């Protein structure tokens, strides 16, 4: 862990009781401000960080008003806005998780079970998604490779069918 992230985490710990919990370089806003979306030139991305800081100050000043505005909006609209805001993050995370072909199925299963919202024994879908993904990864790692091979494609003949075609 970077010492800078450790120090900002310690500052968060000290300032959180006073409402200063957003001082975190690992926060999603830091990722947004440091991404290509902020500016093509990495040397100019600091402008996004300054703008985000100014926005945080405005939210701090007008926080109650902004909260009241969001409470006045229909719940579905607020959820839709939040969903659109997370599209890039979700897409990037999925691309990263599904990038390794050897572990694609466990990653996809983890995502699908978590996204399903299933709740068993009062335990949320995040837990069950991780459990399903770990189980799938275990099966992939422990099961011999010859047992995991995919069945032949629907149009392809199996070995037995090929043998009977040769004898005809």
C-alpha positions as a LaTeX table, in Angstrom:
\begin{tabular}{lrrr}
\hline
Residue & $x$ (\AA) & $y$ (\AA) & $z$ (\AA) \\
\hline
Unk1 & 0.00 & 0.00 & 0.00 \\
Unk2 & 1.27 & 3.42 & $-0.91$ \\
Unk3 & 2.28 & 5.55 & 2.10 \\
Unk4 & 0.20 & 8.40 & 0.69 \\
Unk5 & $-2.93$ & 6.23 & 0.72 \\
Unk6 & $-2.08$ & 5.14 & 4.26 \\
Unk7 & $-1.76$ & 8.73 & 5.45 \\
Unk8 & $-5.00$ & 9.81 & 3.81 \\
Unk9 & $-6.68$ & 6.79 & 5.40 \\
Unk10 & $-5.37$ & 7.88 & 8.81 \\
Unk11 & $-6.60$ & 11.43 & 8.17 \\
Unk12 & $-10.00$ & 9.96 & 7.26 \\
Unk13 & $-10.05$ & 8.07 & 10.54 \\
Unk14 & $-9.37$ & 11.25 & 12.50 \\
Unk15 & $-11.73$ & 13.52 & 10.53 \\
Unk16 & $-14.65$ & 11.13 & 9.98 \\
Unk17 & $-16.35$ & 11.92 & 13.32 \\
Unk18 & $-16.48$ & 15.55 & 12.19 \\
Unk19 & $-17.90$ & 14.81 & 8.73 \\
Unk20 & $-14.57$ & 14.83 & 6.86 \\
Unk21 & $-14.75$ & 11.30 & 5.49 \\
Unk22 & $-14.14$ & 12.08 & 1.80 \\
Unk23 & $-10.37$ & 12.63 & 2.12 \\
Unk24 & $-9.36$ & 9.45 & 0.33 \\
Unk25 & $-7.13$ & 9.01 & $-2.71$ \\
Unk26 & $-8.64$ & 5.57 & $-3.30$ \\
Unk27 & $-12.13$ & 7.05 & $-3.62$ \\
Unk28 & $-14.03$ & 6.78 & $-6.87$ \\
Unk29 & $-13.74$ & 10.52 & $-7.44$ \\
Unk30 & $-9.95$ & 10.21 & $-7.39$ \\
Unk31 & $-10.18$ & 7.55 & $-10.09$ \\
Unk32 & $-12.49$ & 9.76 & $-12.13$ \\
Unk33 & $-10.20$ & 12.77 & $-11.77$ \\
Unk34 & $-7.14$ & 10.77 & $-12.80$ \\
Unk35 & $-8.74$ & 8.97 & $-15.76$ \\
Unk36 & $-8.57$ & 9.76 & $-19.46$ \\
Unk37 & $-12.07$ & 11.22 & $-19.20$ \\
Unk38 & $-10.72$ & 14.10 & $-17.12$ \\
Unk39 & $-8.16$ & 15.13 & $-19.76$ \\
Unk40 & $-6.14$ & 13.39 & $-22.46$ \\
Unk41 & $-2.93$ & 14.98 & $-21.16$ \\
Unk42 & $-2.05$ & 13.52 & $-17.73$ \\
Unk43 & $-0.28$ & 16.77 & $-16.81$ \\
Unk44 & $-3.61$ & 18.64 & $-17.07$ \\
Unk45 & $-5.72$ & 16.25 & $-14.99$ \\
Unk46 & $-5.08$ & 18.28 & $-11.85$ \\
Unk47 & $-7.75$ & 20.69 & $-13.12$ \\
Unk48 & $-10.34$ & 17.93 & $-12.59$ \\
Unk49 & $-9.08$ & 17.41 & $-9.03$ \\
Unk50 & $-9.39$ & 21.14 & $-8.30$ \\
Unk51 & $-12.90$ & 21.18 & $-9.79$ \\
Unk52 & $-13.85$ & 18.14 & $-7.72$ \\
Unk53 & $-12.51$ & 19.85 & $-4.59$ \\
Unk54 & $-14.52$ & 22.98 & $-5.34$ \\
Unk55 & $-17.57$ & 20.82 & $-5.94$ \\
Unk56 & $-17.05$ & 19.13 & $-2.55$ \\
Unk57 & $-16.89$ & 22.55 & $-0.89$ \\
Unk58 & $-20.16$ & 23.55 & $-2.58$ \\
Unk59 & $-21.80$ & 20.30 & $-1.54$ \\
Unk60 & $-20.62$ & 20.94 & 2.01 \\
Unk61 & $-22.12$ & 24.41 & 2.02 \\
Unk62 & $-25.35$ & 23.44 & 0.28 \\
Unk63 & $-25.52$ & 19.82 & 1.43 \\
Unk64 & $-28.89$ & 20.10 & 3.16 \\
Unk65 & $-30.40$ & 21.82 & 0.14 \\
Unk66 & $-29.03$ & 19.20 & $-2.26$ \\
Unk67 & $-30.33$ & 16.45 & 0.03 \\
Unk68 & $-33.78$ & 18.03 & 0.07 \\
Unk69 & $-33.73$ & 18.27 & $-3.74$ \\
Unk70 & $-32.91$ & 14.58 & $-4.08$ \\
Unk71 & $-35.63$ & 13.70 & $-1.57$ \\
Unk72 & $-38.12$ & 15.66 & $-3.67$ \\
Unk73 & $-37.27$ & 13.62 & $-6.78$ \\
Unk74 & $-38.92$ & 10.25 & $-7.40$ \\
Unk75 & $-36.87$ & 7.37 & $-5.99$ \\
Unk76 & $-36.67$ & 5.70 & $-9.41$ \\
Unk77 & $-35.16$ & 8.82 & $-10.98$ \\
Unk78 & $-32.48$ & 9.04 & $-8.28$ \\
Unk79 & $-31.65$ & 5.35 & $-8.82$ \\
Unk80 & $-31.47$ & 5.87 & $-12.58$ \\
Unk81 & $-29.11$ & 8.84 & $-12.16$ \\
Unk82 & $-26.91$ & 6.78 & $-9.83$ \\
Unk83 & $-26.95$ & 3.89 & $-12.30$ \\
Unk84 & $-25.87$ & 6.11 & $-15.19$ \\
Unk85 & $-23.11$ & 7.57 & $-13.04$ \\
Unk86 & $-21.75$ & 4.07 & $-12.39$ \\
Unk87 & $-21.89$ & 2.76 & $-15.97$ \\
Unk88 & $-18.25$ & 3.56 & $-16.73$ \\
Unk89 & $-17.04$ & 2.05 & $-13.48$ \\
Unk90 & $-19.10$ & $-1.10$ & $-13.93$ \\
Unk91 & $-17.99$ & $-1.47$ & $-17.55$ \\
Unk92 & $-14.35$ & $-1.02$ & $-16.65$ \\
Unk93 & $-14.63$ & $-3.47$ & $-13.76$ \\
Unk94 & $-16.32$ & $-6.09$ & $-15.94$ \\
Unk95 & $-13.74$ & $-5.67$ & $-18.68$ \\
Unk96 & $-10.98$ & $-6.18$ & $-16.14$ \\
Unk97 & $-12.68$ & $-9.13$ & $-14.43$ \\
Unk98 & $-13.50$ & $-10.89$ & $-17.69$ \\
Unk99 & $-10.15$ & $-10.15$ & $-19.33$ \\
Unk100 & $-8.40$ & $-13.31$ & $-18.14$ \\
Unk101 & $-9.90$ & $-16.06$ & $-20.28$ \\
Unk102 & $-8.90$ & $-18.82$ & $-17.87$ \\
Unk103 & $-10.98$ & $-17.28$ & $-15.05$ \\
Unk104 & $-13.79$ & $-15.71$ & $-17.08$ \\
Unk105 & $-16.58$ & $-18.07$ & $-15.95$ \\
Unk106 & $-16.00$ & $-17.60$ & $-12.19$ \\
Unk107 & $-15.84$ & $-13.82$ & $-12.65$ \\
Unk108 & $-19.06$ & $-13.78$ & $-14.67$ \\
Unk109 & $-20.81$ & $-16.06$ & $-12.18$ \\
Unk110 & $-19.71$ & $-13.80$ & $-9.32$ \\
Unk111 & $-21.12$ & $-10.76$ & $-11.10$ \\
Unk112 & $-24.41$ & $-12.41$ & $-12.07$ \\
Unk113 & $-25.16$ & $-13.81$ & $-8.62$ \\
Unk114 & $-24.24$ & $-10.51$ & $-6.97$ \\
Unk115 & $-26.31$ & $-8.49$ & $-9.45$ \\
Unk116 & $-29.29$ & $-10.83$ & $-8.98$ \\
Unk117 & $-29.91$ & $-9.42$ & $-5.51$ \\
Unk118 & $-30.57$ & $-12.88$ & $-4.09$ \\
Unk119 & $-30.73$ & $-13.03$ & $-0.31$ \\
Unk120 & $-30.58$ & $-16.34$ & 1.55 \\
Unk121 & $-30.66$ & $-16.67$ & 5.34 \\
Unk122 & $-30.64$ & $-12.86$ & 5.59 \\
Unk123 & $-27.25$ & $-12.76$ & 3.86 \\
Unk124 & $-26.98$ & $-10.47$ & 0.84 \\
Unk125 & $-26.09$ & $-11.25$ & $-2.73$ \\
Unk126 & $-22.53$ & $-9.91$ & $-2.44$ \\
Unk127 & $-21.64$ & $-12.80$ & $-0.14$ \\
Unk128 & $-23.39$ & $-15.39$ & $-2.30$ \\
Unk129 & $-21.76$ & $-13.97$ & $-5.42$ \\
Unk130 & $-18.31$ & $-14.32$ & $-3.90$ \\
Unk131 & $-19.14$ & $-17.83$ & $-2.72$ \\
Unk132 & $-20.40$ & $-18.86$ & $-6.17$ \\
Unk133 & $-17.33$ & $-17.37$ & $-7.85$ \\
Unk134 & $-14.96$ & $-19.09$ & $-5.43$ \\
Unk135 & $-16.76$ & $-22.41$ & $-5.93$ \\
Unk136 & $-16.50$ & $-22.04$ & $-9.71$ \\
Unk137 & $-12.82$ & $-21.13$ & $-9.44$ \\
Unk138 & $-12.24$ & $-24.16$ & $-7.19$ \\
Unk139 & $-13.92$ & $-26.44$ & $-9.73$ \\
Unk140 & $-11.82$ & $-24.98$ & $-12.55$ \\
Unk141 & $-8.59$ & $-25.37$ & $-10.62$ \\
Unk142 & $-9.22$ & $-28.80$ & $-9.07$ \\
Unk143 & $-11.08$ & $-30.62$ & $-11.83$ \\
Unk144 & $-8.75$ & $-32.29$ & $-14.34$ \\
Unk145 & $-8.58$ & $-30.49$ & $-17.67$ \\
Unk146 & $-9.89$ & $-33.46$ & $-19.68$ \\
Unk147 & $-13.14$ & $-33.40$ & $-17.67$ \\
Unk148 & $-13.66$ & $-29.67$ & $-18.26$ \\
Unk149 & $-13.42$ & $-29.75$ & $-22.05$ \\
Unk150 & $-16.41$ & $-28.30$ & $-23.80$ \\
Unk151 & $-18.74$ & $-30.61$ & $-25.67$ \\
Unk152 & $-18.38$ & $-30.58$ & $-29.45$ \\
Unk153 & $-20.29$ & $-27.87$ & $-31.26$ \\
Unk154 & $-23.81$ & $-28.76$ & $-32.35$ \\
Unk155 & $-22.74$ & $-28.96$ & $-36.00$ \\
Unk156 & $-19.61$ & $-31.02$ & $-35.35$ \\
Unk157 & $-19.72$ & $-34.79$ & $-35.37$ \\
Unk158 & $-18.64$ & $-36.67$ & $-32.24$ \\
Unk159 & $-15.92$ & $-39.32$ & $-32.42$ \\
Unk160 & $-18.56$ & $-42.10$ & $-32.50$ \\
Unk161 & $-20.49$ & $-40.40$ & $-35.30$ \\
Unk162 & $-17.28$ & $-39.93$ & $-37.27$ \\
Unk163 & $-16.46$ & $-43.64$ & $-36.87$ \\
Unk164 & $-19.93$ & $-44.72$ & $-38.08$ \\
Unk165 & $-19.67$ & $-42.33$ & $-41.06$ \\
Unk166 & $-16.38$ & $-43.95$ & $-42.08$ \\
Unk167 & $-17.84$ & $-47.48$ & $-42.02$ \\
Unk168 & $-20.90$ & $-46.51$ & $-44.11$ \\
\hline
\end{tabular}
